[in-house]
Coordinates of N, CA and C in Angstrom, one line a residue:
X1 N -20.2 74.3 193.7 CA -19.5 73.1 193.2 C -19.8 72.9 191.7
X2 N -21.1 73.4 191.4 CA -21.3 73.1 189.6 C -20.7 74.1 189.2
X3 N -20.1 75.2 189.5 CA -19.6 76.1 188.8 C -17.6 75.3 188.7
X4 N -17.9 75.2 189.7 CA -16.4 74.3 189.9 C -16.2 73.4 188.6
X5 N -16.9 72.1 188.2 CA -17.5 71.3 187.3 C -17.7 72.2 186.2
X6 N -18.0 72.8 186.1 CA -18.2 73.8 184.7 C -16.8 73.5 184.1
X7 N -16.1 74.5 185.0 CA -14.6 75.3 184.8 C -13.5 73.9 184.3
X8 N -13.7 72.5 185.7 CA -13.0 71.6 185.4 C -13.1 71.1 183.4
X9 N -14.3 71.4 183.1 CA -14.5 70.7 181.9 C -14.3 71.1 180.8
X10 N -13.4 72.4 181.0 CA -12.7 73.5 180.1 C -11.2 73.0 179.7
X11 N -10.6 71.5 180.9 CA -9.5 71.6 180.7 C -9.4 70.0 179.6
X12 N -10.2 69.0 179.7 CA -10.8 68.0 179.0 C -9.7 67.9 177.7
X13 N -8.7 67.0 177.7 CA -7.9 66.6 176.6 C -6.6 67.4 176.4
X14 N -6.9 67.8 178.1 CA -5.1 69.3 177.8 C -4.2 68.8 179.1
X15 N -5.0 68.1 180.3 CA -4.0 67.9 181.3 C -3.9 66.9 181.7
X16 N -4.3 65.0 180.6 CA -3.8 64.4 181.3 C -2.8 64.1 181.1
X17 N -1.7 62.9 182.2 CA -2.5 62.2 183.0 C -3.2 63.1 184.1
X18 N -3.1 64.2 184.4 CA -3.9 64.7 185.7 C -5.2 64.8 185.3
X19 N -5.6 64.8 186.5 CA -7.3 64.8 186.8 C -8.1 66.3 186.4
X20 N -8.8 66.4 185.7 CA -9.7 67.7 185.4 C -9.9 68.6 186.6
X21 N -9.9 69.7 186.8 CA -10.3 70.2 188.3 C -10.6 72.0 188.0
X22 N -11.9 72.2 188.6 CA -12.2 73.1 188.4 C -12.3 74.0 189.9
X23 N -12.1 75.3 190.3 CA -11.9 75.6 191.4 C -12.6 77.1 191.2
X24 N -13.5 77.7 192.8 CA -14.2 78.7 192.7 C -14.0 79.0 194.0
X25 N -13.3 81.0 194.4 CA -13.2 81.2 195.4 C -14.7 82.3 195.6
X26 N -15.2 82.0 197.2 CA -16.3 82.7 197.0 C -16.1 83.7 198.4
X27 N -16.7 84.9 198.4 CA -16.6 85.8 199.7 C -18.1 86.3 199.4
X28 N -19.2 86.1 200.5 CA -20.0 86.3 200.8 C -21.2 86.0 199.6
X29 N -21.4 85.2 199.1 CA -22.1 84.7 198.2 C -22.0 85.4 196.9
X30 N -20.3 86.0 196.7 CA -19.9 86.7 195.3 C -18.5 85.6 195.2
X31 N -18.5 85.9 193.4 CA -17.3 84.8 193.3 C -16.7 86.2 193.0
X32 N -15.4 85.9 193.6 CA -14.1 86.6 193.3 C -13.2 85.8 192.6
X33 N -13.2 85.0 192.4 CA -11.8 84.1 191.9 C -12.3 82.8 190.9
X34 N -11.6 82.2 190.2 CA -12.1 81.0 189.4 C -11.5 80.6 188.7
X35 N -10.8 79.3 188.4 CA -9.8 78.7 187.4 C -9.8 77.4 187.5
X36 N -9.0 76.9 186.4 CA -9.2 75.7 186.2 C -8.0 75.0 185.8
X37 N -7.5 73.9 185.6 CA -6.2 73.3 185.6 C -6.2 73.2 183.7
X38 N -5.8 74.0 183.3 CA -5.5 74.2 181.7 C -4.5 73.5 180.9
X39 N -3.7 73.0 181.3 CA -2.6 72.4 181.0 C -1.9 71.5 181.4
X40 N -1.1 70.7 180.8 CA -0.6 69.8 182.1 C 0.5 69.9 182.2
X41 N 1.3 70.3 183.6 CA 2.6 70.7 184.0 C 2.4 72.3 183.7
X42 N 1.3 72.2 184.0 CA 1.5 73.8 184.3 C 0.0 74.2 185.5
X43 N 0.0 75.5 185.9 CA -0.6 75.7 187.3 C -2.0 75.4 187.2
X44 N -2.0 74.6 188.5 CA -3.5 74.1 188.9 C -4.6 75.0 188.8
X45 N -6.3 74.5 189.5 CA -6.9 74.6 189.4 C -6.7 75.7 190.7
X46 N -6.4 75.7 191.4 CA -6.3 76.5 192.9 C -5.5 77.8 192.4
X47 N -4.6 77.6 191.9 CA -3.3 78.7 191.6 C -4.3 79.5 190.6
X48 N -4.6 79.4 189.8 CA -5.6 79.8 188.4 C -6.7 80.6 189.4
X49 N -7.0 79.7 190.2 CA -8.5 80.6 191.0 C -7.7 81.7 191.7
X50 N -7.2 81.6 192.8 CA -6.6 82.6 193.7 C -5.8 83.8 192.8
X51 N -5.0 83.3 191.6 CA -4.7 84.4 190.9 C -5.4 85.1 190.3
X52 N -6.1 84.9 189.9 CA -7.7 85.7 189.0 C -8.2 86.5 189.8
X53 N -7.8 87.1 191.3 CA -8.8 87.6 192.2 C -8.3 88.8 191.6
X54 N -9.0 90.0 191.3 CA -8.3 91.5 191.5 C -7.9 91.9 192.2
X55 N -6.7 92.8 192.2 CA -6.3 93.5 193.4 C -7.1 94.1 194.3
X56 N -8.6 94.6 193.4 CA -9.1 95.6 194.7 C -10.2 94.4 195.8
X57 N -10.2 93.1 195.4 CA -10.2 92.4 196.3 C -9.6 91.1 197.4
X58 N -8.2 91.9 197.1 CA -7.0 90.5 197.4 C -6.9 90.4 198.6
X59 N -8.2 91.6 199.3 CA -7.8 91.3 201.0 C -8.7 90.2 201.6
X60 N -9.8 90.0 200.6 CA -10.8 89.3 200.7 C -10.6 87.7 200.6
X61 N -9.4 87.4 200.2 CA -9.1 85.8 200.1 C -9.1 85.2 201.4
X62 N -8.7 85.8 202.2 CA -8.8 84.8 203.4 C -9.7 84.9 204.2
X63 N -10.6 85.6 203.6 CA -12.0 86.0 204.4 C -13.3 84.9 203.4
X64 N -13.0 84.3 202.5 CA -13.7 83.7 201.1 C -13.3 82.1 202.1
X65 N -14.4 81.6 201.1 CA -14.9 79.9 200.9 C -13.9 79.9 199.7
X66 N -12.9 78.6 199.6 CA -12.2 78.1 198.0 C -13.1 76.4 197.9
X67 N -13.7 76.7 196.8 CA -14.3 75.6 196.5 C -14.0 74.6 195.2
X68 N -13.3 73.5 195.5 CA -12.5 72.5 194.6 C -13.2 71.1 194.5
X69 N -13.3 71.1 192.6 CA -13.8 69.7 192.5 C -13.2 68.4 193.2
X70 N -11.7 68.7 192.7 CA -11.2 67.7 193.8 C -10.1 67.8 194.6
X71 N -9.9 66.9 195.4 CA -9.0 67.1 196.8 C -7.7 68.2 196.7
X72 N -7.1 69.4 197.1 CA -5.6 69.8 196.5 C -4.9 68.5 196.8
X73 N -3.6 69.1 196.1 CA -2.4 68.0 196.3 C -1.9 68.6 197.1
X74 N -1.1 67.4 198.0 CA 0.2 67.7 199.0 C 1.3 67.3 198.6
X75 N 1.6 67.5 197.6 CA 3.0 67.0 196.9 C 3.4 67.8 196.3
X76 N 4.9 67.7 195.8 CA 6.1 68.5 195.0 C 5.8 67.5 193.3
X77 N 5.5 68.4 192.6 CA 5.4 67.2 191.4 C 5.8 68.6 190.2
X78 N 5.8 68.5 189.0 CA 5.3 70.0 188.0 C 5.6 71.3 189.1
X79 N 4.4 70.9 189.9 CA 4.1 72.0 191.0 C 4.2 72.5 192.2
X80 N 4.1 73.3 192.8 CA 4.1 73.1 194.5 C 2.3 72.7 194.5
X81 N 2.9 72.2 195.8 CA 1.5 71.9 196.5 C 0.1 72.9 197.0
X82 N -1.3 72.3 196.1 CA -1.9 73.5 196.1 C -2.3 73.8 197.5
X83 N -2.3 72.8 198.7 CA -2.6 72.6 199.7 C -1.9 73.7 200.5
X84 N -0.7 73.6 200.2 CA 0.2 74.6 200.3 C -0.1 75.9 200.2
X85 N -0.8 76.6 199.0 CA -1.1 77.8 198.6 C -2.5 78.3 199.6
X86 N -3.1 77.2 199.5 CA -4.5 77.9 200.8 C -4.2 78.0 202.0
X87 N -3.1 77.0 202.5 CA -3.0 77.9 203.6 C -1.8 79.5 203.7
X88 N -1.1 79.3 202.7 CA -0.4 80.5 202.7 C -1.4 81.4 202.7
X89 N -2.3 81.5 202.0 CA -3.1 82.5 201.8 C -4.6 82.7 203.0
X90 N -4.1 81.9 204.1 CA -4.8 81.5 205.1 C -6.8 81.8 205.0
X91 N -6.9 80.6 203.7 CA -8.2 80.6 203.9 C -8.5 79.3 204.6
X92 N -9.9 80.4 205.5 CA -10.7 79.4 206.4 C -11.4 78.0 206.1
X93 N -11.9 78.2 205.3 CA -13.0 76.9 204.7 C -12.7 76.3 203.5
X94 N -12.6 75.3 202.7 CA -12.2 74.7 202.1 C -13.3 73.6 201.6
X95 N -13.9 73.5 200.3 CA -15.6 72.9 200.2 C -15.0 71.5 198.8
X96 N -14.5 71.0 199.4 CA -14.2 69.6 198.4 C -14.9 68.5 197.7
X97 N -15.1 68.6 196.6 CA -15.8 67.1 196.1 C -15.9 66.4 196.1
X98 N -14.1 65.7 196.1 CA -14.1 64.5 196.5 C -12.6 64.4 196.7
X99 N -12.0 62.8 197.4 CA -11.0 62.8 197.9 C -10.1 62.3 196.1
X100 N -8.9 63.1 196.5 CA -8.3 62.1 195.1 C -7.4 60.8 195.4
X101 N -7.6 59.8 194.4 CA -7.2 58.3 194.7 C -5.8 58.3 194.3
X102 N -5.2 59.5 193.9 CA -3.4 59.3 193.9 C -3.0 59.3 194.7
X103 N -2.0 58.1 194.8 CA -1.2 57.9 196.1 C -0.4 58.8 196.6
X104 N 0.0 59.8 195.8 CA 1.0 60.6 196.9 C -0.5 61.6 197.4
X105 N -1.1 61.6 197.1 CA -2.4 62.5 197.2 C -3.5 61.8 198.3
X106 N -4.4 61.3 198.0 CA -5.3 60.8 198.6 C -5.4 60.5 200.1
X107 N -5.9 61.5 200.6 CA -6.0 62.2 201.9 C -5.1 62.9 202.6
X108 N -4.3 63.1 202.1 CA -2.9 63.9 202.6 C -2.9 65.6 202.5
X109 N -4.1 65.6 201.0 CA -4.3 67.1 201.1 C -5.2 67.5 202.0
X110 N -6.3 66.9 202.5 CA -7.3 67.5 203.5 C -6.5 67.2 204.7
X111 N -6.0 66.3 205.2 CA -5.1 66.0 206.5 C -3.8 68.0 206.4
X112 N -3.6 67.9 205.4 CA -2.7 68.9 205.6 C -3.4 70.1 205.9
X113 N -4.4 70.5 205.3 CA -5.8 71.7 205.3 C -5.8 71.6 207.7
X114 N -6.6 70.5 207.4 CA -7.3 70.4 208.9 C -6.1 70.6 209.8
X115 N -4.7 69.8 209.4 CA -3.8 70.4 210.0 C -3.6 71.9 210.4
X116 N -3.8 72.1 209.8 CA -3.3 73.9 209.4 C -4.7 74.8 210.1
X117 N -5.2 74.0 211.0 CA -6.7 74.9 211.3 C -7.7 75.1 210.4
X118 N -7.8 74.5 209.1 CA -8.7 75.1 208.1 C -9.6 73.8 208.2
X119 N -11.3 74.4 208.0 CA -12.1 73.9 208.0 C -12.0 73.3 206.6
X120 N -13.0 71.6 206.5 CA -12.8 71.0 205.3 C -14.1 70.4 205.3
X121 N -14.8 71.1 204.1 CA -16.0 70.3 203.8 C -16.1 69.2 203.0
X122 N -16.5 68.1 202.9 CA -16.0 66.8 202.1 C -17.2 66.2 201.2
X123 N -16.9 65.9 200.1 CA -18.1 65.3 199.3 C -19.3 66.0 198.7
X124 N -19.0 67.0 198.9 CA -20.0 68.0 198.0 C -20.1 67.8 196.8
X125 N -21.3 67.4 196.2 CA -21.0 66.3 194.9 C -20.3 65.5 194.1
X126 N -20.2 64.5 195.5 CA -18.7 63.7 195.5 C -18.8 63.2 194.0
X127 N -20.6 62.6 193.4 CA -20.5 61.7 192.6 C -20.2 62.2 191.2
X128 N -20.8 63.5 191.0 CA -20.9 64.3 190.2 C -18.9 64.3 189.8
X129 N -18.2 64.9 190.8 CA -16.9 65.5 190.7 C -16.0 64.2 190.1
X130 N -16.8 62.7 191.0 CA -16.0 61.6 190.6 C -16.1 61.0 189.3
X131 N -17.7 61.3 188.9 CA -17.6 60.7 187.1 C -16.9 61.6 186.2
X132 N -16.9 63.0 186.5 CA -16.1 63.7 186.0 C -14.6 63.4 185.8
X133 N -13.7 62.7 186.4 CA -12.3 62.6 186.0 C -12.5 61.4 186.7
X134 N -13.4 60.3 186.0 CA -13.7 58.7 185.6 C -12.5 58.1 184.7
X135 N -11.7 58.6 184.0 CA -10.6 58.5 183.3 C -9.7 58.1 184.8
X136 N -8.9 59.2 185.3 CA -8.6 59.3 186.4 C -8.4 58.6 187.5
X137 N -9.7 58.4 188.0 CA -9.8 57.4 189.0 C -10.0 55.8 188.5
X138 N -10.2 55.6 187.5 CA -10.3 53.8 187.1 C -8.6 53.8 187.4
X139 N -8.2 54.4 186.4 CA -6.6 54.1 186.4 C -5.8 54.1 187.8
X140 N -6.1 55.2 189.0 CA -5.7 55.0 190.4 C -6.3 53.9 190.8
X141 N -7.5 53.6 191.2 CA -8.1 53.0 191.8 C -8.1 51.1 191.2
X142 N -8.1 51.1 189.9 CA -8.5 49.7 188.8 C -7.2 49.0 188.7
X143 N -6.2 50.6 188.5 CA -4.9 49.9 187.9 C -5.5 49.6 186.2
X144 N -6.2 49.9 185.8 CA -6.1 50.0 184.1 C -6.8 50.9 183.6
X145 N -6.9 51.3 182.5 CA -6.9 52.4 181.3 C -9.0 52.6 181.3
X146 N -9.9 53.3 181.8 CA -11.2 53.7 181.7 C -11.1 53.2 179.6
X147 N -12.1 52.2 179.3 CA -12.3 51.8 178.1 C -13.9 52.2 177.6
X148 N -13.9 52.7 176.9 CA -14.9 53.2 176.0 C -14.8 52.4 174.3
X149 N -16.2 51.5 174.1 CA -16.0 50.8 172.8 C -16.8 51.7 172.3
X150 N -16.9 52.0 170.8 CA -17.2 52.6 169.9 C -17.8 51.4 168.8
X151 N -18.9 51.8 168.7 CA -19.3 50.6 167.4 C -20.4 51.1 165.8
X152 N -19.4 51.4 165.0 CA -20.6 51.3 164.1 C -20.6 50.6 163.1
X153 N -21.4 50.5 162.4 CA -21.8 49.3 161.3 C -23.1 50.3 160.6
X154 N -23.2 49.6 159.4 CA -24.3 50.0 158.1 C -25.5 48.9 158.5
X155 N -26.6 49.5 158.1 CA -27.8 48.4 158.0 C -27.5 47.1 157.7
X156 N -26.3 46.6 156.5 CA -26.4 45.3 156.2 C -25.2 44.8 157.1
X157 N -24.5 45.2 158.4 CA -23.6 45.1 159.1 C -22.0 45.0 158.7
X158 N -22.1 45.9 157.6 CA -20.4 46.5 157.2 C -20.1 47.3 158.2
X159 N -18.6 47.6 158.2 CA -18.1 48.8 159.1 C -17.2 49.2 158.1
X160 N -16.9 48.6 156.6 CA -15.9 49.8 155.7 C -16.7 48.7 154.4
X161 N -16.1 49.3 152.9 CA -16.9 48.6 152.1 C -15.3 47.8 151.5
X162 N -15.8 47.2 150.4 CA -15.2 45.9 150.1 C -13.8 46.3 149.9
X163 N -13.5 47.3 149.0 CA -12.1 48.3 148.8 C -11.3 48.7 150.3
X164 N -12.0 49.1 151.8 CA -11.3 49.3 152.4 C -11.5 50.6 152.6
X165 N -12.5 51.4 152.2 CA -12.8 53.0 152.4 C -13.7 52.8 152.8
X166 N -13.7 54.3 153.4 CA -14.5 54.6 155.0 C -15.9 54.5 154.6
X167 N -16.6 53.8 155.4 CA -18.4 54.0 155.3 C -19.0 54.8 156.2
X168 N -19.9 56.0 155.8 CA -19.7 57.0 157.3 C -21.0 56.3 157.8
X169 N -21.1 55.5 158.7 CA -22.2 55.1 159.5 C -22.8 56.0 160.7
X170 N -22.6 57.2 160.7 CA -23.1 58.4 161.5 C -22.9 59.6 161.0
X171 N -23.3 60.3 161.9 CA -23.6 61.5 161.2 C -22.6 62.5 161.6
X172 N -22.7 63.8 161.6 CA -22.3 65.2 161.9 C -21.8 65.2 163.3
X173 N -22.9 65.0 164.0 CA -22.7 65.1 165.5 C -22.1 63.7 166.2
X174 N -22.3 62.6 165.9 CA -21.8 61.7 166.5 C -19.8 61.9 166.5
X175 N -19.8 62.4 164.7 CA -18.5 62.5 164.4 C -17.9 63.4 165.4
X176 N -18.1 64.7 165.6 CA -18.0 65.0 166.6 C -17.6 64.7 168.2
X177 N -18.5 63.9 168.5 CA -18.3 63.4 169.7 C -17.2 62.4 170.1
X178 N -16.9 61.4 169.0 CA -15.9 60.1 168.9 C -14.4 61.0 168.9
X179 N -14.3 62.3 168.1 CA -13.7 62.8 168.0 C -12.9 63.8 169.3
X180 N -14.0 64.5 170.2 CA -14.2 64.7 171.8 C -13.4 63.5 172.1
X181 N -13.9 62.1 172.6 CA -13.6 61.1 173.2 C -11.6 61.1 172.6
X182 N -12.1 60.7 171.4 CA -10.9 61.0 171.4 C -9.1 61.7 171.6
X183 N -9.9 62.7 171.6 CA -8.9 63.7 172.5 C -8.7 63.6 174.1
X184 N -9.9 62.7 174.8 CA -9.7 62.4 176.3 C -9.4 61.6 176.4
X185 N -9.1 60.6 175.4 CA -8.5 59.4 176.2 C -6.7 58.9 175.8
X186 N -6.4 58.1 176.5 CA -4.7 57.9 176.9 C -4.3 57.1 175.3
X187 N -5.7 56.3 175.3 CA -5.1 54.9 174.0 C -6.2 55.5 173.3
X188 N -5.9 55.1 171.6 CA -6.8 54.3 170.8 C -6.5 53.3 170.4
X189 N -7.3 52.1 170.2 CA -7.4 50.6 169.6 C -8.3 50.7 168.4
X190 N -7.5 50.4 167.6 CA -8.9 49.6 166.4 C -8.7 48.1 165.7

């Protein structure tokens, strides 16, 4: 599942509104497969893993563990349903992070899995998988926008000088990071 988490955090500022999701198919403690949801309105985290297998081991998918940060979907949305795709591809086990809090989603893809005979492992670093697309779930679950305040100020507590030009009250790397943030999030306020 940390490799899962790795992969999810590749997609960071490219697929929302959807949730980050990183996915790892495994056959016998070797990964054959791995992908991650890249884009938004375009193919998931499941579709990305299962197609990356090589041919010289495509017999091996339904013999493998597919391991997903979070829950597949069982809905028609952008995509077909990734829920859909594992069992086409009739794999056994199924190692999930956590459940997702979208309503057409949220329980419907493991209920469709266990339907289908497939084993469902649940919560495998549920907490880990859930701060990870903390964007995500405030907005399902809150009903409003995950807020991050940003604050700088100079020693004498300015935040621009008397003209109205920028005072850089951080450095190199901070700039950096406000800049990250800001590619992840829906709003900026100032």
């Amino acid at each position: 599942m940390n490799r899962c988490l790795q992969l999810a955090r590749l997609g960071a500022g490219h697929v929302a509104p959807n949730p980050i999701v990183g996915s790892v198919l495994v056959y016998e403690d070797r990964i054959i497969g791995e992908g991650y949801h890249q884009e938004y309105g375009k193919a998931h985290a499941e579709v990305n893993c299962i197609s990356s297998v090589r041919d010289e081991n495509k017999e091996l998918i339904e013999k493998s563990v597919i391991y997903v940060s979070l829950e597949p979907c069982a809905h028609f949305g952008k995509t077909p349903p990734c829920a859909d795709l594992i069992i086409k591809h009739k794999i056994k086990v199924v190692v999930v992070g956590c459940r997702d809090p979208f309503e057409q989603v949220d329980g419907k893809g493991i209920e469709k899995l266990e339907n289908a005979g497939i084993t469902v492992i649940k919560g495998v670093l549920e907490n880990d998988c859930k701060d990870l697309n903390k964007r995500f779930f405030t907005f399902h679950t809150k009903k409003r926008p995950y807020i991050i305040l940003k604050w700088a100020q100079s020693k004498n507590h300015k935040i621009a000088n008397a003209d109205f030009s920028r005072v850089l009250n951080s450095n190199a790397y901070s700039n950096r990071l406000v800049h990250k943030w800001r590619s992840e999030e829906a709003c900026i306020m100032v």
